[in-house]
């Protein structure tokens, strides 16, 4: 079975780019009501509806939620692609629906999605509200967890382009975590159940993105949703959709989320050798913060009348303007870049930097400049 082809074939065409909000998914939910059980289960701070999609009749119950952070839509796209796959009558889709009951919240934070912010309308990070449960969206998730009593939880997120896989000069396109349940970050039976599934997903993804699957940091914080649910004895898996080469709209990354979801539900988890599973999990390279979107090398500057050769980096900021996400390249670091890589790198060949008549880059400024007044860069990219 070619999982990447399946992901491509089931791509939801009405979900594109990075601005995915409630008005975009409501028509899709309406169209899925003929095949799945779809229910409005609560409201956001600003009274926007929150829906659940219930799929399958199997014994094993999985609770999954996406867009807990409103500006992290890639897993929402991958989730709807997976809905498309499960809505057909293929043998594999039917097997999944017979084995599992999936309870999916495709958009937990609709207010944040509209504003394209990480937080909800009360400026609270829902993924730091699990223990206190102060926000209506988190109260809803906690209630679902209590009532549904899932065997597994999938916590679906995006991660920034800064992350790579340790030991490889490659982006962390997908990362996973079996969250800790205590400060010592010990491994118990609950955490090991999540690890077994992560290993299955990693094995499947290595066929398509070798060495681009990372292991997220497992620092313990009971306020984090995954950590909290793990302390409640529910195996929980953090999914992080990251950067794939050149894919800033994350139309490729969504396919790898689809592959992860599919592979997690195939086969069985019995008769596993725990020591081997833990070893395999710990061999997944950790995420490291080694990337900038742009690095400019061998740039000549004039500092206090002295010529110098430096390197500097720029990072995109994502800004919502008139209903569209704009990528604004901002100068983020100057020199000391030996341990960093760029998704795009330029050798500037000791040409003189010039921006607004200044012969040196400034932190926080847009990466629009010239070299020797001839070679031009606009918003990070070389244009001449």
mmCIF file of C-alpha atoms in Angstrom:
data_model
loop_
_atom_site.group_PDB
_atom_site.id
_atom_site.type_symbol
_atom_site.label_atom_id
_atom_site.label_comp_id
_atom_site.label_asym_id
_atom_site.label_seq_id
_atom_site.Cartn_x
_atom_site.Cartn_y
_atom_site.Cartn_z
ATOM 1 C CA UNK A 1 0.000 0.000 0.000
ATOM 2 C CA UNK A 2 1.408 3.362 -1.066
ATOM 3 C CA UNK A 3 0.380 5.589 1.836
ATOM 4 C CA UNK A 4 1.676 8.759 0.184
ATOM 5 C CA UNK A 5 -0.482 8.099 -2.867
ATOM 6 C CA UNK A 6 -3.469 7.516 -0.599
ATOM 7 C CA UNK A 7 -2.763 10.837 1.120
ATOM 8 C CA UNK A 8 -2.591 12.582 -2.243
ATOM 9 C CA UNK A 9 -5.748 10.918 -3.538
ATOM 10 C CA UNK A 10 -7.740 11.935 -0.466
ATOM 11 C CA UNK A 11 -6.495 15.525 -0.254
ATOM 12 C CA UNK A 12 -9.354 17.831 0.713
ATOM 13 C CA UNK A 13 -9.221 20.502 -2.040
ATOM 14 C CA UNK A 14 -11.150 23.113 -0.041
ATOM 15 C CA UNK A 15 -8.443 23.323 2.618
ATOM 16 C CA UNK A 16 -5.341 25.071 1.347
ATOM 17 C CA UNK A 17 -2.715 27.336 2.803
ATOM 18 C CA UNK A 18 -2.374 28.318 6.441
ATOM 19 C CA UNK A 19 -5.496 30.338 7.199
ATOM 20 C CA UNK A 20 -7.923 27.588 8.133
ATOM 21 C CA UNK A 21 -10.867 28.850 10.193
ATOM 22 C CA UNK A 22 -14.417 27.881 11.087
ATOM 23 C CA UNK A 23 -16.079 29.313 7.985
ATOM 24 C CA UNK A 24 -13.844 27.079 5.874
ATOM 25 C CA UNK A 25 -14.536 23.826 7.703
ATOM 26 C CA UNK A 26 -18.266 24.225 8.404
ATOM 27 C CA UNK A 27 -19.330 23.323 4.827
ATOM 28 C CA UNK A 28 -17.038 20.289 4.956
ATOM 29 C CA UNK A 29 -18.554 19.136 8.235
ATOM 30 C CA UNK A 30 -22.004 19.565 6.738
ATOM 31 C CA UNK A 31 -21.062 17.392 3.754
ATOM 32 C CA UNK A 32 -19.729 14.664 6.057
ATOM 33 C CA UNK A 33 -22.948 14.362 8.065
ATOM 34 C CA UNK A 34 -24.206 11.716 5.645
ATOM 35 C CA UNK A 35 -21.355 9.368 6.568
ATOM 36 C CA UNK A 36 -20.244 10.322 10.106
ATOM 37 C CA UNK A 37 -21.909 11.393 13.337
ATOM 38 C CA UNK A 38 -21.198 15.114 13.633
ATOM 39 C CA UNK A 39 -22.351 17.090 16.649
ATOM 40 C CA UNK A 40 -21.944 20.597 17.990
ATOM 41 C CA UNK A 41 -20.637 19.976 21.488
ATOM 42 C CA UNK A 42 -19.936 23.444 22.862
ATOM 43 C CA UNK A 43 -18.992 27.053 22.284
ATOM 44 C CA UNK A 44 -15.793 29.078 22.330
ATOM 45 C CA UNK A 45 -15.238 32.245 24.357
ATOM 46 C CA UNK A 46 -16.739 34.273 21.494
ATOM 47 C CA UNK A 47 -19.647 31.835 21.147
ATOM 48 C CA UNK A 48 -18.370 30.086 18.046
ATOM 49 C CA UNK A 49 -19.463 26.445 17.738
ATOM 50 C CA UNK A 50 -17.079 23.562 18.436
ATOM 51 C CA UNK A 51 -17.851 20.247 16.756
ATOM 52 C CA UNK A 52 -16.934 16.629 17.181
ATOM 53 C CA UNK A 53 -16.767 14.015 14.442
ATOM 54 C CA UNK A 54 -17.485 10.467 15.594
ATOM 55 C CA UNK A 55 -16.308 7.680 13.320
ATOM 56 C CA UNK A 56 -16.460 3.918 13.689
ATOM 57 C CA UNK A 57 -17.937 1.453 16.140
ATOM 58 C CA UNK A 58 -14.858 -0.393 17.364
ATOM 59 C CA UNK A 59 -13.831 -1.290 20.881
ATOM 60 C CA UNK A 60 -10.660 0.828 20.995
ATOM 61 C CA UNK A 61 -11.525 4.488 21.573
ATOM 62 C CA UNK A 62 -9.294 7.367 20.449
ATOM 63 C CA UNK A 63 -9.902 11.027 21.270
ATOM 64 C CA UNK A 64 -8.077 13.446 18.979
ATOM 65 C CA UNK A 65 -8.167 17.223 18.637
ATOM 66 C CA UNK A 66 -6.594 19.751 16.280
ATOM 67 C CA UNK A 67 -6.080 23.526 16.248
ATOM 68 C CA UNK A 68 -5.874 23.859 20.000
ATOM 69 C CA UNK A 69 -3.557 26.631 18.823
ATOM 70 C CA UNK A 70 -5.435 28.665 16.245
ATOM 71 C CA UNK A 71 -2.389 29.348 14.071
ATOM 72 C CA UNK A 72 -1.495 25.649 13.725
ATOM 73 C CA UNK A 73 -3.772 24.371 10.920
ATOM 74 C CA UNK A 74 -1.691 21.678 9.188
ATOM 75 C CA UNK A 75 -3.045 18.806 11.252
ATOM 76 C CA UNK A 76 -6.588 20.054 10.622
ATOM 77 C CA UNK A 77 -5.938 19.696 6.908
ATOM 78 C CA UNK A 78 -4.452 16.235 7.437
ATOM 79 C CA UNK A 79 -7.416 15.260 9.602
ATOM 80 C CA UNK A 80 -9.948 16.192 6.907
ATOM 81 C CA UNK A 81 -7.879 14.299 4.339
ATOM 82 C CA UNK A 82 -8.161 11.308 6.663
ATOM 83 C CA UNK A 83 -11.916 11.874 6.997
ATOM 84 C CA UNK A 84 -12.143 11.651 3.206
ATOM 85 C CA UNK A 85 -10.328 8.322 3.279
ATOM 86 C CA UNK A 86 -12.523 6.906 6.035
ATOM 87 C CA UNK A 87 -15.699 8.039 4.262
ATOM 88 C CA UNK A 88 -15.171 5.489 1.496
ATOM 89 C CA UNK A 89 -15.867 1.764 1.601
ATOM 90 C CA UNK A 90 -12.368 0.480 0.981
ATOM 91 C CA UNK A 91 -11.367 -2.639 2.868
ATOM 92 C CA UNK A 92 -8.752 -0.791 4.935
ATOM 93 C CA UNK A 93 -11.151 2.037 5.838
ATOM 94 C CA UNK A 94 -13.783 -0.456 6.900
ATOM 95 C CA UNK A 95 -11.309 -2.394 9.028
ATOM 96 C CA UNK A 96 -10.379 0.801 10.867
ATOM 97 C CA UNK A 97 -14.008 1.724 11.458
ATOM 98 C CA UNK A 98 -14.762 -1.766 12.758
ATOM 99 C CA UNK A 99 -11.787 -1.783 15.139
ATOM 100 C CA UNK A 100 -11.886 1.805 16.447
ATOM 101 C CA UNK A 101 -14.242 4.490 17.624
ATOM 102 C CA UNK A 102 -12.664 7.834 16.784
ATOM 103 C CA UNK A 103 -13.877 11.012 18.455
ATOM 104 C CA UNK A 104 -12.279 13.953 16.630
ATOM 105 C CA UNK A 105 -12.425 17.682 17.338
ATOM 106 C CA UNK A 106 -11.115 19.265 14.136
ATOM 107 C CA UNK A 107 -10.951 22.799 15.586
ATOM 108 C CA UNK A 108 -10.840 23.204 19.370
ATOM 109 C CA UNK A 109 -9.950 26.927 19.259
ATOM 110 C CA UNK A 110 -12.108 28.556 16.539
ATOM 111 C CA UNK A 111 -11.543 32.057 17.958
ATOM 112 C CA UNK A 112 -7.774 31.663 17.711
ATOM 113 C CA UNK A 113 -8.172 30.244 14.211
ATOM 114 C CA UNK A 114 -10.045 33.362 13.042
ATOM 115 C CA UNK A 115 -7.485 35.674 14.635
ATOM 116 C CA UNK A 116 -4.571 33.436 13.584
ATOM 117 C CA UNK A 117 -3.224 33.403 17.124
ATOM 118 C CA UNK A 118 -1.859 30.687 19.347
ATOM 119 C CA UNK A 119 -4.142 31.686 22.236
ATOM 120 C CA UNK A 120 -7.907 31.732 22.569
ATOM 121 C CA UNK A 121 -9.982 34.934 22.751
ATOM 122 C CA UNK A 122 -9.003 35.384 26.421
ATOM 123 C CA UNK A 123 -5.308 35.317 25.429
ATOM 124 C CA UNK A 124 -4.864 31.958 27.156
ATOM 125 C CA UNK A 125 -2.741 29.183 25.675
ATOM 126 C CA UNK A 126 -5.120 26.233 25.900
ATOM 127 C CA UNK A 127 -2.197 23.839 25.918
ATOM 128 C CA UNK A 128 -1.144 25.350 29.257
ATOM 129 C CA UNK A 129 -4.629 25.239 30.767
ATOM 130 C CA UNK A 130 -5.175 21.506 31.198
ATOM 131 C CA UNK A 131 -4.750 21.387 34.970
ATOM 132 C CA UNK A 132 -6.615 24.588 35.851
ATOM 133 C CA UNK A 133 -9.186 24.143 33.089
ATOM 134 C CA UNK A 134 -10.098 27.824 33.268
ATOM 135 C CA UNK A 135 -11.269 28.227 29.659
ATOM 136 C CA UNK A 136 -14.491 26.940 28.053
ATOM 137 C CA UNK A 137 -12.587 25.142 25.291
ATOM 138 C CA UNK A 138 -10.445 23.253 27.804
ATOM 139 C CA UNK A 139 -13.435 22.522 30.040
ATOM 140 C CA UNK A 140 -15.054 20.956 26.985
ATOM 141 C CA UNK A 141 -12.014 18.799 26.212
ATOM 142 C CA UNK A 142 -11.729 17.709 29.834
ATOM 143 C CA UNK A 143 -15.432 16.760 29.885
ATOM 144 C CA UNK A 144 -15.091 14.764 26.667
ATOM 145 C CA UNK A 145 -12.094 12.942 28.085
ATOM 146 C CA UNK A 146 -14.015 12.095 31.259
ATOM 147 C CA UNK A 147 -17.171 10.939 29.466
ATOM 148 C CA UNK A 148 -15.633 9.171 26.462
ATOM 149 C CA UNK A 149 -12.926 7.417 28.511
ATOM 150 C CA UNK A 150 -10.529 7.065 25.559
ATOM 151 C CA UNK A 151 -7.909 4.360 25.347
ATOM 152 C CA UNK A 152 -5.650 6.853 23.539
ATOM 153 C CA UNK A 153 -5.429 10.589 22.925
ATOM 154 C CA UNK A 154 -3.906 12.306 19.877
ATOM 155 C CA UNK A 155 -2.889 15.937 20.475
ATOM 156 C CA UNK A 156 -2.383 17.485 17.020
ATOM 157 C CA UNK A 157 -0.165 20.544 16.518
ATOM 158 C CA UNK A 158 2.197 22.451 14.194
ATOM 159 C CA UNK A 159 5.804 23.290 15.005
ATOM 160 C CA UNK A 160 7.953 26.115 13.706
ATOM 161 C CA UNK A 161 10.438 25.957 10.843
ATOM 162 C CA UNK A 162 13.309 26.365 13.331
ATOM 163 C CA UNK A 163 13.305 22.678 14.229
ATOM 164 C CA UNK A 164 15.607 20.087 12.708
ATOM 165 C CA UNK A 165 16.488 16.516 13.647
ATOM 166 C CA UNK A 166 19.565 16.167 15.829
ATOM 167 C CA UNK A 167 22.521 14.729 13.931
ATOM 168 C CA UNK A 168 21.077 15.549 10.513
ATOM 169 C CA UNK A 169 21.039 18.771 8.552
ATOM 170 C CA UNK A 170 17.351 18.219 7.807
ATOM 171 C CA UNK A 171 14.086 19.803 8.955
ATOM 172 C CA UNK A 172 11.916 18.004 11.476
ATOM 173 C CA UNK A 173 8.947 17.530 9.160
ATOM 174 C CA UNK A 174 6.988 15.482 11.685
ATOM 175 C CA UNK A 175 7.771 15.123 15.380
ATOM 176 C CA UNK A 176 6.195 13.009 18.090
ATOM 177 C CA UNK A 177 6.227 12.799 21.856
ATOM 178 C CA UNK A 178 4.958 10.353 24.441
ATOM 179 C CA UNK A 179 4.542 12.955 27.203
ATOM 180 C CA UNK A 180 5.975 12.424 30.657
ATOM 181 C CA UNK A 181 3.742 11.770 33.655
ATOM 182 C CA UNK A 182 6.134 12.988 36.366
ATOM 183 C CA UNK A 183 9.055 15.344 36.918
ATOM 184 C CA UNK A 184 11.544 12.479 36.602
ATOM 185 C CA UNK A 185 10.196 11.683 33.118
ATOM 186 C CA UNK A 186 10.017 7.982 33.977
ATOM 187 C CA UNK A 187 8.529 5.409 31.636
ATOM 188 C CA UNK A 188 5.491 3.538 32.869
ATOM 189 C CA UNK A 189 3.005 1.265 31.125
ATOM 190 C CA UNK A 190 0.836 4.200 30.075
ATOM 191 C CA UNK A 191 3.691 6.072 28.427
ATOM 192 C CA UNK A 192 5.014 2.893 26.792
ATOM 193 C CA UNK A 193 1.673 2.297 25.060
ATOM 194 C CA UNK A 194 2.073 5.673 23.349
ATOM 195 C CA UNK A 195 5.675 4.821 22.458
ATOM 196 C CA UNK A 196 4.669 1.617 20.674
ATOM 197 C CA UNK A 197 2.341 3.587 18.395
ATOM 198 C CA UNK A 198 4.918 6.321 17.780
ATOM 199 C CA UNK A 199 7.389 3.669 16.651
ATOM 200 C CA UNK A 200 4.846 2.339 14.150
ATOM 201 C CA UNK A 201 4.288 5.809 12.730
ATOM 202 C CA UNK A 202 8.001 6.545 12.588
ATOM 203 C CA UNK A 203 8.656 3.314 10.680
ATOM 204 C CA UNK A 204 5.985 4.203 8.135
ATOM 205 C CA UNK A 205 7.237 7.761 7.699
ATOM 206 C CA UNK A 206 10.874 6.750 7.231
ATOM 207 C CA UNK A 207 9.885 5.370 3.819
ATOM 208 C CA UNK A 208 8.989 8.887 2.682
ATOM 209 C CA UNK A 209 10.937 11.359 4.838
ATOM 210 C CA UNK A 210 14.032 9.487 6.095
ATOM 211 C CA UNK A 211 15.724 11.219 9.053
ATOM 212 C CA UNK A 212 13.085 13.953 9.083
ATOM 213 C CA UNK A 213 11.048 12.557 11.984
ATOM 214 C CA UNK A 214 11.938 14.057 15.355
ATOM 215 C CA UNK A 215 11.263 13.422 19.024
ATOM 216 C CA UNK A 216 9.859 16.444 20.833
ATOM 217 C CA UNK A 217 11.241 17.629 24.164
ATOM 218 C CA UNK A 218 9.641 15.756 27.078
ATOM 219 C CA UNK A 219 10.039 18.316 29.854
ATOM 220 C CA UNK A 220 7.185 17.744 32.291
ATOM 221 C CA UNK A 221 4.475 20.335 32.866
ATOM 222 C CA UNK A 222 1.174 19.139 34.291
ATOM 223 C CA UNK A 223 -0.510 22.215 32.789
ATOM 224 C CA UNK A 224 0.237 20.833 29.303
ATOM 225 C CA UNK A 225 -2.594 18.748 27.931
ATOM 226 C CA UNK A 226 -0.564 15.695 26.975
ATOM 227 C CA UNK A 227 1.254 15.590 30.303
ATOM 228 C CA UNK A 228 -2.010 16.017 32.209
ATOM 229 C CA UNK A 229 -3.851 13.256 30.344
ATOM 230 C CA UNK A 230 -0.869 10.955 30.775
ATOM 231 C CA UNK A 231 -1.048 11.561 34.533
ATOM 232 C CA UNK A 232 -4.707 10.519 34.247
ATOM 233 C CA UNK A 233 -3.500 7.162 32.866
ATOM 234 C CA UNK A 234 -4.482 7.836 29.259
ATOM 235 C CA UNK A 235 -1.674 7.171 26.757
ATOM 236 C CA UNK A 236 -1.327 10.410 24.800
ATOM 237 C CA UNK A 237 0.668 11.231 21.683
ATOM 238 C CA UNK A 238 1.777 14.695 20.647
ATOM 239 C CA UNK A 239 1.877 15.171 16.858
ATOM 240 C CA UNK A 240 3.866 18.117 15.505
ATOM 241 C CA UNK A 241 3.593 18.971 11.798
ATOM 242 C CA UNK A 242 6.782 20.758 10.769
ATOM 243 C CA UNK A 243 8.586 22.052 7.721
ATOM 244 C CA UNK A 244 9.223 20.073 4.533
ATOM 245 C CA UNK A 245 11.699 21.491 2.054
ATOM 246 C CA UNK A 246 10.143 24.501 0.292
ATOM 247 C CA UNK A 247 6.694 23.756 1.719
ATOM 248 C CA UNK A 248 5.759 26.898 3.623
ATOM 249 C CA UNK A 249 2.047 26.351 2.920
ATOM 250 C CA UNK A 250 2.497 22.848 4.422
ATOM 251 C CA UNK A 251 0.661 21.089 1.634
ATOM 252 C CA UNK A 252 3.245 18.292 1.760
ATOM 253 C CA UNK A 253 3.434 18.124 5.556
ATOM 254 C CA UNK A 254 -0.315 17.450 5.736
ATOM 255 C CA UNK A 255 0.267 14.277 3.719
ATOM 256 C CA UNK A 256 2.715 13.001 6.300
ATOM 257 C CA UNK A 257 0.152 13.676 9.035
ATOM 258 C CA UNK A 258 -2.257 11.519 7.020
ATOM 259 C CA UNK A 259 0.367 8.764 6.807
ATOM 260 C CA UNK A 260 0.981 8.992 10.550
ATOM 261 C CA UNK A 261 -2.726 8.716 11.348
ATOM 262 C CA UNK A 262 -3.233 5.815 8.966
ATOM 263 C CA UNK A 263 -0.212 3.840 10.126
ATOM 264 C CA UNK A 264 -1.154 4.345 13.788
ATOM 265 C CA UNK A 265 -4.427 2.492 13.217
ATOM 266 C CA UNK A 266 -3.106 -0.454 11.206
ATOM 267 C CA UNK A 267 -1.977 -3.769 12.686
ATOM 268 C CA UNK A 268 -1.979 -4.547 16.374
ATOM 269 C CA UNK A 269 0.143 -3.743 19.409
ATOM 270 C CA UNK A 270 0.183 -7.096 21.140
ATOM 271 C CA UNK A 271 3.266 -9.180 21.950
ATOM 272 C CA UNK A 272 5.629 -6.212 21.748
ATOM 273 C CA UNK A 273 9.020 -6.356 23.431
ATOM 274 C CA UNK A 274 9.015 -3.352 25.751
ATOM 275 C CA UNK A 275 12.795 -2.891 25.962
ATOM 276 C CA UNK A 276 13.101 -2.898 22.182
ATOM 277 C CA UNK A 277 10.252 -0.424 21.837
ATOM 278 C CA UNK A 278 11.817 2.020 24.270
ATOM 279 C CA UNK A 279 15.203 1.691 22.573
ATOM 280 C CA UNK A 280 13.612 2.340 19.171
ATOM 281 C CA UNK A 281 11.785 5.389 20.515
ATOM 282 C CA UNK A 282 14.922 6.860 22.045
ATOM 283 C CA UNK A 283 16.735 6.377 18.741
ATOM 284 C CA UNK A 284 14.355 8.815 17.075
ATOM 285 C CA UNK A 285 16.494 11.967 16.858
ATOM 286 C CA UNK A 286 15.477 14.766 19.149
ATOM 287 C CA UNK A 287 14.236 18.060 17.794
ATOM 288 C CA UNK A 288 16.855 20.767 17.863
ATOM 289 C CA UNK A 289 16.565 24.459 17.108
ATOM 290 C CA UNK A 290 19.092 24.674 14.301
ATOM 291 C CA UNK A 291 17.275 26.305 11.375
ATOM 292 C CA UNK A 292 16.509 29.779 10.144
ATOM 293 C CA UNK A 293 14.442 30.389 7.032
ATOM 294 C CA UNK A 294 17.343 32.350 5.473
ATOM 295 C CA UNK A 295 21.058 32.543 6.144
ATOM 296 C CA UNK A 296 23.285 35.037 4.329
ATOM 297 C CA UNK A 297 26.987 34.170 4.430
ATOM 298 C CA UNK A 298 30.108 36.220 3.716
ATOM 299 C CA UNK A 299 28.413 39.603 3.823
ATOM 300 C CA UNK A 300 30.636 42.690 3.902
ATOM 301 C CA UNK A 301 29.563 45.385 6.334
ATOM 302 C CA UNK A 302 31.072 48.655 7.580
ATOM 303 C CA UNK A 303 31.032 48.931 11.348
ATOM 304 C CA UNK A 304 32.507 52.103 12.849
ATOM 305 C CA UNK A 305 34.395 52.715 9.593
ATOM 306 C CA UNK A 306 35.863 49.191 9.705
ATOM 307 C CA UNK A 307 35.076 46.618 7.017
ATOM 308 C CA UNK A 308 34.022 43.195 8.305
ATOM 309 C CA UNK A 309 32.726 39.933 6.862
ATOM 310 C CA UNK A 310 29.757 38.522 8.749
ATOM 311 C CA UNK A 311 26.863 36.088 8.453
ATOM 312 C CA UNK A 312 23.284 36.909 9.380
ATOM 313 C CA UNK A 313 19.929 35.152 9.394
ATOM 314 C CA UNK A 314 16.287 36.025 8.773
ATOM 315 C CA UNK A 315 13.126 34.302 9.914
ATOM 316 C CA UNK A 316 9.621 34.556 8.559
ATOM 317 C CA UNK A 317 6.919 36.078 10.718
ATOM 318 C CA UNK A 318 3.413 35.018 9.705
ATOM 319 C CA UNK A 319 1.014 37.959 9.698
ATOM 320 C CA UNK A 320 -2.712 37.940 8.964
ATOM 321 C CA UNK A 321 -3.566 40.848 6.642
ATOM 322 C CA UNK A 322 -6.961 41.209 4.946
ATOM 323 C CA UNK A 323 -7.802 37.548 5.323
ATOM 324 C CA UNK A 324 -4.481 36.231 4.030
ATOM 325 C CA UNK A 325 -1.335 35.013 5.743
ATOM 326 C CA UNK A 326 1.723 36.999 4.684
ATOM 327 C CA UNK A 327 5.255 35.758 5.323
ATOM 328 C CA UNK A 328 7.463 38.667 6.403
ATOM 329 C CA UNK A 329 11.206 37.920 6.551
ATOM 330 C CA UNK A 330 12.744 39.652 9.575
ATOM 331 C CA UNK A 331 16.459 39.831 10.412
ATOM 332 C CA UNK A 332 16.740 37.624 13.495
ATOM 333 C CA UNK A 333 20.389 36.879 14.258
ATOM 334 C CA UNK A 334 23.741 38.375 13.322
ATOM 335 C CA UNK A 335 26.989 36.355 13.433
ATOM 336 C CA UNK A 336 27.490 33.309 15.691
ATOM 337 C CA UNK A 337 25.737 31.084 13.159
ATOM 338 C CA UNK A 338 28.231 28.216 13.097
ATOM 339 C CA UNK A 339 25.718 25.768 14.554
ATOM 340 C CA UNK A 340 22.803 26.856 12.361
ATOM 341 C CA UNK A 341 21.549 26.084 8.873
ATOM 342 C CA UNK A 342 19.169 27.918 6.592
ATOM 343 C CA UNK A 343 16.281 26.455 4.677
ATOM 344 C CA UNK A 344 17.643 28.841 2.032
ATOM 345 C CA UNK A 345 21.290 29.926 2.129
ATOM 346 C CA UNK A 346 23.084 32.555 0.069
ATOM 347 C CA UNK A 347 26.834 33.066 -0.362
ATOM 348 C CA UNK A 348 27.088 36.828 -0.656
ATOM 349 C CA UNK A 349 30.729 36.686 -1.830
ATOM 350 C CA UNK A 350 31.964 39.584 0.341
ATOM 351 C CA UNK A 351 29.663 42.093 -1.348
ATOM 352 C CA UNK A 352 28.757 45.213 0.637
ATOM 353 C CA UNK A 353 25.442 45.255 2.476
ATOM 354 C CA UNK A 354 23.187 48.276 2.036
ATOM 355 C CA UNK A 355 19.704 48.904 3.407
ATOM 356 C CA UNK A 356 18.263 52.382 3.788
ATOM 357 C CA UNK A 357 21.811 53.770 3.401
ATOM 358 C CA UNK A 358 23.084 51.664 6.277
ATOM 359 C CA UNK A 359 25.977 49.300 5.656
ATOM 360 C CA UNK A 360 25.026 46.743 8.275
ATOM 361 C CA UNK A 361 21.931 44.642 9.029
ATOM 362 C CA UNK A 362 19.738 45.505 12.030
ATOM 363 C CA UNK A 363 17.850 43.032 14.186
ATOM 364 C CA UNK A 364 14.103 43.293 13.794
ATOM 365 C CA UNK A 365 14.244 44.928 10.365
ATOM 366 C CA UNK A 366 12.723 43.417 7.239
ATOM 367 C CA UNK A 367 15.225 41.435 5.174
ATOM 368 C CA UNK A 368 15.086 43.742 2.151
ATOM 369 C CA UNK A 369 18.504 45.007 1.099
ATOM 370 C CA UNK A 370 21.090 45.280 -1.672
ATOM 371 C CA UNK A 371 24.635 44.021 -2.115
ATOM 372 C CA UNK A 372 27.050 46.414 -3.850
ATOM 373 C CA UNK A 373 23.924 48.332 -4.908
ATOM 374 C CA UNK A 374 23.407 45.696 -7.613
ATOM 375 C CA UNK A 375 22.127 42.416 -6.186
ATOM 376 C CA UNK A 376 18.733 42.917 -4.581
ATOM 377 C CA UNK A 377 16.938 40.918 -1.924
ATOM 378 C CA UNK A 378 13.264 41.511 -1.237
ATOM 379 C CA UNK A 379 11.571 40.003 1.820
ATOM 380 C CA UNK A 380 14.391 37.547 2.247
ATOM 381 C CA UNK A 381 14.629 36.291 -1.334
ATOM 382 C CA UNK A 382 17.184 37.203 -3.985
ATOM 383 C CA UNK A 383 15.402 38.877 -6.894
ATOM 384 C CA UNK A 384 18.322 40.093 -9.065
#
